PDB file of C-alpha atoms in Angstrom:
ATOM      1  CA  MET A 741      16.312  -5.883  21.957  1.00 56.00           C
ATOM      2  CA  ILE A 742      18.374  -8.493  20.148  1.00 59.00           C
ATOM      3  CA  ALA A 743      19.471  -5.829  17.665  1.00 58.00           C
ATOM      4  CA  ASN A 744      22.277  -4.970  20.079  1.00 57.00           C
ATOM      5  CA  GLU A 745      23.402  -8.435  21.040  1.00 62.00           C
ATOM      6  CA  SER A 746      22.402 -12.045  20.650  1.00 67.00           C
ATOM      7  CA  MET A 747      20.447 -13.180  23.672  1.00 69.00           C
ATOM      8  CA  TYR A 748      19.589 -16.401  25.392  1.00 71.00           C
ATOM      9  CA  LEU A 749      15.941 -17.321  25.020  1.00 70.00           C
ATOM     10  CA  ASN A 750      15.271 -17.405  28.751  1.00 70.00           C
ATOM     11  CA  SER A 751      16.724 -13.977  29.356  1.00 73.00           C
ATOM     12  CA  ILE A 752      14.538 -12.508  26.596  1.00 72.00           C
ATOM     13  CA  ALA A 753      11.399 -13.574  28.445  1.00 71.00           C
ATOM     14  CA  ASP A 754      12.649 -11.869  31.624  1.00 74.00           C
ATOM     15  CA  ASN A 755      12.468  -8.504  29.843  1.00 71.00           C
ATOM     16  CA  PHE A 756       8.754  -8.698  29.077  1.00 70.00           C
ATOM     17  CA  GLU A 757       5.717  -8.820  31.286  1.00 71.00           C
ATOM     18  CA  VAL A 758       4.319 -11.784  29.423  1.00 72.00           C
ATOM     19  CA  SER A 759       4.519 -15.490  29.999  1.00 76.00           C
ATOM     20  CA  ARG A 760       7.367 -17.600  28.664  1.00 76.00           C
ATOM     21  CA  PRO A 761       5.065 -19.595  26.383  1.00 79.00           C
ATOM     22  CA  ALA A 762       3.850 -16.293  24.876  1.00 78.00           C
ATOM     23  CA  VAL A 763       7.425 -15.168  24.227  1.00 77.00           C
ATOM     24  CA  SER A 764       8.201 -18.597  22.740  1.00 78.00           C
ATOM     25  CA  GLN A 765       5.258 -18.203  20.407  1.00 77.00           C
ATOM     26  CA  HIS A 766       6.539 -14.796  19.173  1.00 76.00           C
ATOM     27  CA  ILE A 767      10.034 -16.230  18.740  1.00 77.00           C
ATOM     28  CA  LYS A 768       8.597 -19.122  16.742  1.00 79.00           C
ATOM     29  CA  VAL A 769       6.829 -16.755  14.317  1.00 75.00           C
ATOM     30  CA  LEU A 770       9.926 -14.580  13.900  1.00 76.00           C
ATOM     31  CA  THR A 771      11.999 -17.692  13.219  1.00 77.00           C
ATOM     32  CA  GLU A 772       9.535 -18.902  10.598  1.00 74.00           C
ATOM     33  CA  CYS A 773       9.756 -15.533   8.868  1.00 68.00           C
ATOM     34  CA  GLY A 774      13.546 -15.844   8.902  1.00 71.00           C
ATOM     35  CA  LEU A 775      13.929 -12.624  10.880  1.00 71.00           C
ATOM     36  CA  ILE A 776      15.824 -14.353  13.657  1.00 76.00           C
ATOM     37  CA  THR A 777      17.749 -17.569  13.960  1.00 79.00           C
ATOM     38  CA  ILE A 778      18.079 -19.810  16.983  1.00 80.00           C
ATOM     39  CA  LYS A 779      21.450 -21.256  17.763  1.00 80.00           C
ATOM     40  CA  LYS A 780      22.368 -23.797  20.364  1.00 79.00           C
ATOM     41  CA  GLU A 781      25.301 -23.378  22.682  1.00 78.00           C
ATOM     42  CA  GLY A 782      25.644 -26.212  25.126  1.00 80.00           C
ATOM     43  CA  ARG A 783      22.269 -26.578  26.823  1.00 77.00           C
ATOM     44  CA  LYS A 784      21.215 -23.001  26.125  1.00 78.00           C
ATOM     45  CA  HIS A 785      19.481 -21.643  23.047  1.00 78.00           C
ATOM     46  CA  TYR A 786      20.200 -18.117  21.935  1.00 76.00           C
ATOM     47  CA  CYS A 787      18.726 -16.055  19.166  1.00 73.00           C
ATOM     48  CA  GLU A 788      20.246 -13.699  16.660  1.00 76.00           C
ATOM     49  CA  LEU A 789      18.636 -10.982  14.583  1.00 72.00           C
ATOM     50  CA  GLN A 790      18.954 -11.441  10.824  1.00 70.00           C
ATOM     51  CA  ALA A 791      19.272  -7.728  10.121  1.00 65.00           C
ATOM     52  CA  ASP A 792      19.552  -8.172   6.352  1.00 65.00           C
ATOM     53  CA  LYS A 793      16.157  -9.912   6.275  1.00 62.00           C
ATOM     54  CA  LEU A 794      14.587  -7.197   8.365  1.00 59.00           C
ATOM     55  CA  SER A 795      15.884  -4.420   6.160  1.00 60.00           C
ATOM     56  CA  LYS A 796      14.711  -6.395   3.138  1.00 61.00           C
ATOM     57  CA  VAL A 797      11.162  -6.235   4.484  1.00 61.00           C
ATOM     58  CA  ALA A 798      11.459  -2.517   5.207  1.00 64.00           C
ATOM     59  CA  GLU A 799      13.034  -1.969   1.802  1.00 67.00           C
ATOM     60  CA  TRP A 800      10.294  -3.499  -0.289  1.00 67.00           C
ATOM     61  CA  ILE A 801       7.509  -1.845   1.661  1.00 77.00           C
ATOM     62  CA  GLU A 802       9.051   1.631   1.360  1.00 78.00           C
ATOM     63  CA  PRO A 803       8.080   2.503  -2.254  1.00 77.00           C
ATOM     64  CA  PHE A 804       4.572   1.225  -1.601  1.00 82.00           C
ATOM     65  CA  ARG A 805       4.313   3.262   1.577  1.00 86.00           C
ATOM     66  CA  LYS A 806       5.391   6.416  -0.241  1.00 84.00           C
ATOM     67  CA  MET A 807       3.024   5.775  -3.120  1.00 86.00           C
ATOM     68  CA  TRP A 808      -0.048   5.141  -0.957  1.00 91.00           C
ATOM     69  CA  GLU A 809       0.695   8.050   1.406  1.00 91.00           C
ATOM     70  CA  ALA A 810       1.014  10.380  -1.592  1.00 90.00           C
ATOM     71  CA  ARG A 811      -2.230   9.064  -3.066  1.00 93.00           C
ATOM     72  CA  PHE A 812      -4.126   9.370   0.204  1.00 95.00           C
ATOM     73  CA  GLU A 813      -2.998  12.945   0.676  1.00 93.00           C
ATOM     74  CA  LYS A 814      -4.656  13.823  -2.647  1.00 94.00           C
ATOM     75  CA  LEU A 815      -7.660  11.622  -1.912  1.00 96.00           C
ATOM     76  CA  ASP A 816      -8.294  13.439   1.396  1.00 96.00           C
ATOM     77  CA  ASP A 817      -8.529  16.736  -0.510  1.00 95.00           C
ATOM     78  CA  LEU A 818     -10.765  15.250  -3.190  1.00 96.00           C
ATOM     79  CA  LEU A 819     -13.137  13.779  -0.583  1.00 97.00           C
ATOM     80  CA  GLU A 820     -13.465  17.182   1.109  1.00 96.00           C
ATOM     81  CA  ASP A 821     -14.467  18.701  -2.260  1.00 96.00           C
ATOM     82  CA  LEU A 822     -16.958  15.920  -2.922  1.00 96.00           C
ATOM     83  CA  LYS A 823     -18.519  16.311   0.538  1.00 94.00           C
ATOM     84  CA  VAL A 824     -19.068  20.036  -0.064  1.00 93.00           C
ATOM     85  CA  LYS A 825     -20.521  19.360  -3.512  1.00 90.00           C
ATOM     86  CA  SER A 826     -22.918  16.680  -2.268  1.00 87.00           C
ATOM     87  CA  LYS A 827     -24.110  18.992   0.531  1.00 85.00           C
ATOM     88  CA  ASN A 828     -24.726  21.817  -1.949  1.00 87.00           C
ATOM     89  CA  SER A 829     -26.684  19.555  -4.273  1.00 82.00           C
ATOM     90  CA  GLU A 830     -28.963  18.520  -1.371  1.00 73.00           C
ATOM     91  CA  LYS A 831     -30.004  22.138  -0.790  1.00 64.00           C
TER      92      LYS A 831
ATOM     93  CA  MET B1217      -4.069  13.609   8.737  1.00 76.00           C
ATOM     94  CA  ASN B1218      -5.299  10.075   9.424  1.00 87.00           C
ATOM     95  CA  LYS B1219      -2.704   7.412   9.973  1.00 89.00           C
ATOM     96  CA  THR B1220      -2.020   4.747   7.375  1.00 91.00           C
ATOM     97  CA  ILE B1221      -1.125   1.290   8.644  1.00 91.00           C
ATOM     98  CA  PHE B1222       1.050  -1.003   6.520  1.00 87.00           C
ATOM     99  CA  THR B1223       1.554  -4.665   7.267  1.00 84.00           C
ATOM    100  CA  VAL B1224       3.519  -7.226   5.315  1.00 79.00           C
ATOM    101  CA  ASP B1225       3.063 -10.952   5.231  1.00 78.00           C
ATOM    102  CA  GLN B1226       5.525 -12.482   2.765  1.00 76.00           C
ATOM    103  CA  ASN B1227       4.328 -11.295  -0.666  1.00 83.00           C
ATOM    104  CA  LYS B1228       1.137  -9.743   0.694  1.00 87.00           C
ATOM    105  CA  LEU B1229       0.793  -6.073   1.573  1.00 86.00           C
ATOM    106  CA  THR B1230      -2.117  -4.768   3.648  1.00 91.00           C
ATOM    107  CA  VAL B1231      -2.835  -1.038   3.767  1.00 93.00           C
ATOM    108  CA  LYS B1232      -5.404   0.305   6.206  1.00 95.00           C
ATOM    109  CA  ARG B1233      -6.611   3.910   6.259  1.00 95.00           C
ATOM    110  CA  THR B1234      -9.666   5.817   7.500  1.00 95.00           C
ATOM    111  CA  PHE B1235     -11.109   8.714   5.486  1.00 96.00           C
ATOM    112  CA  ASN B1236     -13.294  11.497   6.871  1.00 95.00           C
ATOM    113  CA  ALA B1237     -16.162  10.889   4.475  1.00 95.00           C
ATOM    114  CA  PRO B1238     -19.119   8.485   4.227  1.00 95.00           C
ATOM    115  CA  ALA B1239     -18.734   5.280   2.208  1.00 96.00           C
ATOM    116  CA  ASP B1240     -20.802   6.456  -0.799  1.00 96.00           C
ATOM    117  CA  ILE B1241     -18.376   9.341  -1.406  1.00 95.00           C
ATOM    118  CA  VAL B1242     -15.229   7.276  -0.805  1.00 96.00           C
ATOM    119  CA  TRP B1243     -16.635   4.568  -3.093  1.00 97.00           C
ATOM    120  CA  ARG B1244     -17.183   7.115  -5.887  1.00 96.00           C
ATOM    121  CA  ALA B1245     -13.573   8.338  -5.605  1.00 96.00           C
ATOM    122  CA  TRP B1246     -12.356   4.754  -6.113  1.00 96.00           C
ATOM    123  CA  THR B1247     -14.717   3.730  -8.870  1.00 97.00           C
ATOM    124  CA  GLU B1248     -15.380   6.741 -11.145  1.00 96.00           C
ATOM    125  CA  PRO B1249     -12.578   7.372 -13.672  1.00 97.00           C
ATOM    126  CA  GLU B1250     -12.669  11.186 -13.571  1.00 96.00           C
ATOM    127  CA  LEU B1251     -12.389  11.103  -9.757  1.00 96.00           C
ATOM    128  CA  LEU B1252      -9.850   8.265  -9.663  1.00 95.00           C
ATOM    129  CA  ASP B1253      -7.565  10.221 -12.007  1.00 95.00           C
ATOM    130  CA  GLN B1254      -7.468  13.083  -9.523  1.00 95.00           C
ATOM    131  CA  TRP B1255      -5.645  11.096  -6.861  1.00 95.00           C
ATOM    132  CA  TRP B1256      -4.359   7.768  -8.236  1.00 94.00           C
ATOM    133  CA  ALA B1257      -0.958   9.084  -9.340  1.00 91.00           C
ATOM    134  CA  PRO B1258       1.412  10.340  -6.641  1.00 84.00           C
ATOM    135  CA  LYS B1259       2.766  13.827  -7.349  1.00 82.00           C
ATOM    136  CA  PRO B1260       4.292  14.819  -9.790  1.00 84.00           C
ATOM    137  CA  TRP B1261       2.802  11.960 -11.809  1.00 87.00           C
ATOM    138  CA  LYS B1262      -0.644  12.179 -13.370  1.00 92.00           C
ATOM    139  CA  SER B1263      -3.172   9.438 -13.900  1.00 94.00           C
ATOM    140  CA  GLU B1264      -5.006   9.328 -17.241  1.00 97.00           C
ATOM    141  CA  THR B1265      -7.729   6.758 -17.705  1.00 97.00           C
ATOM    142  CA  LYS B1266      -8.137   5.690 -21.307  1.00 97.00           C
ATOM    143  CA  HIS B1267     -10.901   3.153 -20.716  1.00 97.00           C
ATOM    144  CA  MET B1268     -12.900   2.170 -17.655  1.00 98.00           C
ATOM    145  CA  ASP B1269     -15.782  -0.226 -17.358  1.00 98.00           C
ATOM    146  CA  PHE B1270     -16.436  -0.694 -13.662  1.00 98.00           C
ATOM    147  CA  ARG B1271     -18.363  -3.944 -13.588  1.00 98.00           C
ATOM    148  CA  GLU B1272     -17.499  -7.579 -12.907  1.00 98.00           C
ATOM    149  CA  GLY B1273     -15.496  -8.721 -15.939  1.00 98.00           C
ATOM    150  CA  GLY B1274     -14.777  -5.119 -16.945  1.00 98.00           C
ATOM    151  CA  TYR B1275     -11.433  -3.340 -16.774  1.00 98.00           C
ATOM    152  CA  ARG B1276      -9.657  -0.003 -16.474  1.00 97.00           C
ATOM    153  CA  LEU B1277      -6.783   0.944 -18.768  1.00 97.00           C
ATOM    154  CA  TYR B1278      -4.767   3.921 -17.548  1.00 96.00           C
ATOM    155  CA  ALA B1279      -1.414   5.615 -17.853  1.00 95.00           C
ATOM    156  CA  MET B1280       0.778   7.029 -15.134  1.00 91.00           C
ATOM    157  CA  VAL B1281       2.209  10.084 -16.853  1.00 93.00           C
ATOM    158  CA  GLY B1282       5.532  11.332 -15.561  1.00 89.00           C
ATOM    159  CA  PRO B1283       6.853  14.889 -15.399  1.00 89.00           C
ATOM    160  CA  GLU B1284       8.747  14.362 -18.701  1.00 90.00           C
ATOM    161  CA  GLY B1285       5.614  12.996 -20.350  1.00 91.00           C
ATOM    162  CA  GLU B1286       6.745   9.371 -20.049  1.00 90.00           C
ATOM    163  CA  LYS B1287       3.920   6.878 -19.674  1.00 91.00           C
ATOM    164  CA  HIS B1288       3.638   3.685 -17.638  1.00 88.00           C
ATOM    165  CA  TRP B1289       0.519   1.792 -18.662  1.00 92.00           C
ATOM    166  CA  GLY B1290      -1.525  -0.175 -16.165  1.00 92.00           C
ATOM    167  CA  ARG B1291      -4.550  -2.367 -16.397  1.00 95.00           C
ATOM    168  CA  THR B1292      -6.998  -3.259 -13.609  1.00 96.00           C
ATOM    169  CA  ASP B1293      -9.435  -6.113 -14.196  1.00 97.00           C
ATOM    170  CA  TYR B1294     -12.498  -6.195 -11.949  1.00 98.00           C
ATOM    171  CA  GLU B1295     -13.544  -9.646 -10.768  1.00 98.00           C
ATOM    172  CA  SER B1296     -16.103  -9.086  -8.027  1.00 98.00           C
ATOM    173  CA  ILE B1297     -17.972  -5.960  -6.951  1.00 98.00           C
ATOM    174  CA  VAL B1298     -20.287  -5.513  -3.972  1.00 98.00           C
ATOM    175  CA  ARG B1299     -21.404  -1.876  -4.150  1.00 98.00           C
ATOM    176  CA  LEU B1300     -20.224   0.299  -1.232  1.00 98.00           C
ATOM    177  CA  LYS B1301     -18.642  -2.758   0.445  1.00 98.00           C
ATOM    178  CA  ASN B1302     -15.785  -4.211  -1.579  1.00 98.00           C
ATOM    179  CA  PHE B1303     -14.294  -4.962  -4.957  1.00 98.00           C
ATOM    180  CA  SER B1304     -11.488  -7.213  -6.078  1.00 98.00           C
ATOM    181  CA  GLY B1305      -9.492  -8.040  -9.165  1.00 97.00           C
ATOM    182  CA  LYS B1306      -6.063  -8.036 -10.776  1.00 95.00           C
ATOM    183  CA  ASP B1307      -3.523  -5.281 -11.412  1.00 92.00           C
ATOM    184  CA  ALA B1308      -0.994  -5.588 -14.228  1.00 90.00           C
ATOM    185  CA  PHE B1309       1.434  -3.603 -16.344  1.00 86.00           C
ATOM    186  CA  CYS B1310       0.539  -3.475 -20.019  1.00 91.00           C
ATOM    187  CA  ASP B1311       1.011  -1.544 -23.272  1.00 91.00           C
ATOM    188  CA  GLU B1312      -1.223   1.322 -24.345  1.00 94.00           C
ATOM    189  CA  GLU B1313      -3.661  -1.095 -25.939  1.00 95.00           C
ATOM    190  CA  GLY B1314      -4.048  -2.942 -22.644  1.00 94.00           C
ATOM    191  CA  ASN B1315      -2.106  -6.047 -23.697  1.00 93.00           C
ATOM    192  CA  THR B1316      -0.252  -7.478 -20.741  1.00 89.00           C
ATOM    193  CA  SER B1317       3.158  -8.743 -21.744  1.00 74.00           C
ATOM    194  CA  PRO B1318       3.891 -12.360 -20.868  1.00 79.00           C
ATOM    195  CA  GLY B1319       5.912 -12.594 -17.693  1.00 74.00           C
ATOM    196  CA  ALA B1320       4.816  -9.136 -16.523  1.00 75.00           C
ATOM    197  CA  PRO B1321       3.961  -9.036 -12.818  1.00 78.00           C
ATOM    198  CA  VAL B1322       0.286  -9.391 -11.894  1.00 87.00           C
ATOM    199  CA  ALA B1323      -1.073  -8.561  -8.442  1.00 90.00           C
ATOM    200  CA  SER B1324      -4.365  -9.675  -6.926  1.00 95.00           C
ATOM    201  CA  PHE B1325      -6.140  -7.057  -4.848  1.00 96.00           C
ATOM    202  CA  VAL B1326      -9.155  -6.741  -2.572  1.00 97.00           C
ATOM    203  CA  ASN B1327     -10.415  -3.345  -1.406  1.00 97.00           C
ATOM    204  CA  ARG B1328     -12.855  -3.295   1.504  1.00 98.00           C
ATOM    205  CA  PHE B1329     -14.902  -0.300   2.667  1.00 98.00           C
ATOM    206  CA  THR B1330     -16.473  -0.020   6.128  1.00 98.00           C
ATOM    207  CA  GLU B1331     -18.417   3.051   7.200  1.00 97.00           C
ATOM    208  CA  THR B1332     -18.676   4.051  10.857  1.00 96.00           C
ATOM    209  CA  SER B1333     -20.396   7.333  11.800  1.00 93.00           C
ATOM    210  CA  ASN B1334     -19.635   9.192   8.552  1.00 93.00           C
ATOM    211  CA  ARG B1335     -16.064   7.953   8.335  1.00 95.00           C
ATOM    212  CA  THR B1336     -14.903   5.121   6.126  1.00 96.00           C
ATOM    213  CA  GLU B1337     -12.135   2.651   6.731  1.00 96.00           C
ATOM    214  CA  VAL B1338     -10.558   1.250   3.586  1.00 96.00           C
ATOM    215  CA  VAL B1339      -8.488  -1.932   3.688  1.00 96.00           C
ATOM    216  CA  ILE B1340      -6.407  -2.691   0.610  1.00 95.00           C
ATOM    217  CA  ILE B1341      -4.859  -6.127   0.340  1.00 95.00           C
ATOM    218  CA  THR B1342      -2.421  -6.640  -2.524  1.00 91.00           C
ATOM    219  CA  GLU B1343      -0.781  -9.978  -3.171  1.00 92.00           C
ATOM    220  CA  TYR B1344       2.041 -10.814  -5.591  1.00 86.00           C
ATOM    221  CA  PRO B1345       2.403 -14.426  -6.691  1.00 84.00           C
ATOM    222  CA  THR B1346       6.215 -14.567  -6.629  1.00 80.00           C
ATOM    223  CA  GLU B1347       9.123 -12.563  -5.280  1.00 72.00           C
ATOM    224  CA  ALA B1348      10.275 -11.940  -8.858  1.00 72.00           C
ATOM    225  CA  ASP B1349       6.947 -10.240  -9.613  1.00 75.00           C
ATOM    226  CA  LEU B1350       7.237  -8.188  -6.495  1.00 71.00           C
ATOM    227  CA  GLN B1351      10.765  -7.130  -7.436  1.00 69.00           C
ATOM    228  CA  LYS B1352       9.600  -5.843 -10.835  1.00 71.00           C
ATOM    229  CA  VAL B1353       6.783  -3.877  -9.243  1.00 71.00           C
ATOM    230  CA  ILE B1354       9.221  -2.335  -6.793  1.00 68.00           C
ATOM    231  CA  GLU B1355      11.471  -1.229  -9.647  1.00 69.00           C
ATOM    232  CA  MET B1356       8.509   0.491 -11.311  1.00 65.00           C
ATOM    233  CA  GLY B1357       7.173   1.835  -8.018  1.00 60.00           C
ATOM    234  CA  MET B1358      10.596   3.123  -7.016  1.00 53.00           C
ATOM    235  CA  LYS B1359      10.643   5.578  -9.895  1.00 55.00           C
ATOM    236  CA  GLU B1360       7.273   7.020  -8.956  1.00 55.00           C
ATOM    237  CA  GLY B1361       7.796   6.773  -5.209  1.00 51.00           C
ATOM    238  CA  LEU B1362      11.186   8.414  -5.257  1.00 48.00           C
ATOM    239  CA  SER B1363      10.167  11.316  -7.466  1.00 48.00           C
ATOM    240  CA  THR B1364       7.341  11.863  -4.989  1.00 52.00           C
ATOM    241  CA  ALA B1365       9.785  11.949  -2.129  1.00 46.00           C
ATOM    242  CA  PHE B1366      11.956  14.461  -3.931  1.00 48.00           C
ATOM    243  CA  GLU B1367       8.944  16.598  -4.758  1.00 50.00           C
ATOM    244  CA  HIS B1368       8.128  16.796  -1.059  1.00 49.00           C
ATOM    245  CA  LEU B1369      11.710  17.600  -0.265  1.00 49.00           C
ATOM    246  CA  ASP B1370      11.543  20.478  -2.756  1.00 54.00           C
ATOM    247  CA  GLU B1371       8.445  21.817  -1.033  1.00 55.00           C
ATOM    248  CA  VAL B1372      10.021  21.589   2.379  1.00 50.00           C
ATOM    249  CA  LEU B1373      13.170  23.317   1.170  1.00 52.00           C
ATOM    250  CA  LEU B1374      11.147  26.040  -0.555  1.00 57.00           C
ATOM    251  CA  ALA B1375       9.160  26.687   2.619  1.00 57.00           C
ATOM    252  CA  LYS B1376      12.394  26.919   4.593  1.00 50.00           C
ATOM    253  CA  THR B1377      13.915  29.362   2.137  1.00 50.00           C
ATOM    254  CA  LYS B1378      10.910  31.661   2.444  1.00 51.00           C
ATOM    255  CA  ASN B1379      11.226  31.876   6.215  1.00 47.00           C
TER     256      ASN B1379
END
């Protein structure tokens, strides 16, 4: 949501069917991870997405994702073979 | 194909995947060298285990062999093993004799296996001590991961050409 524009904290909560404290909790976690920053403008707080941080997370996970997906594809085939073999040896 | 779930928490990566086989078979595929070699390396790489002693305090020394015959050596040290349930240890880069070079990245891992009605969920948690370690692993992983991606692209393109 905040990818498009920085938003005031109160207006973020209005977009979700959850309580304000619950939204605050999520915001707190995202802030701790450095994915968003909270800025103060007068009496209102608004939050901004730190897009570079977010893409950094996606970036480092990507090679791992590819590697594990490729492994699991092979492992699925191997497990099918092993299942057939173990059934045959029971007979 | 079953879905793989990836979650990141700072330098910790959690991979969760269910396989359509009972735990004893999935366990074998993870712990017997001749089976492990059949899936450990993403295409077009090949895994070749030079030594494997699957017991607490034992280790596996293996090479990831690339399409040009280049080898990346890896070493897995086993720290705790609970048969059919979980095993944990350390993953490191090394030379072909299994010597880890000082400063080379080392990851701690835990693999958990849970069987439910003939299917097995595997949870793999890998943790890197520093961001610098993680960065080095990514550089290594990139080479293998990217060639895999291109391989798939080739297959897709080939299939399209045939149609």
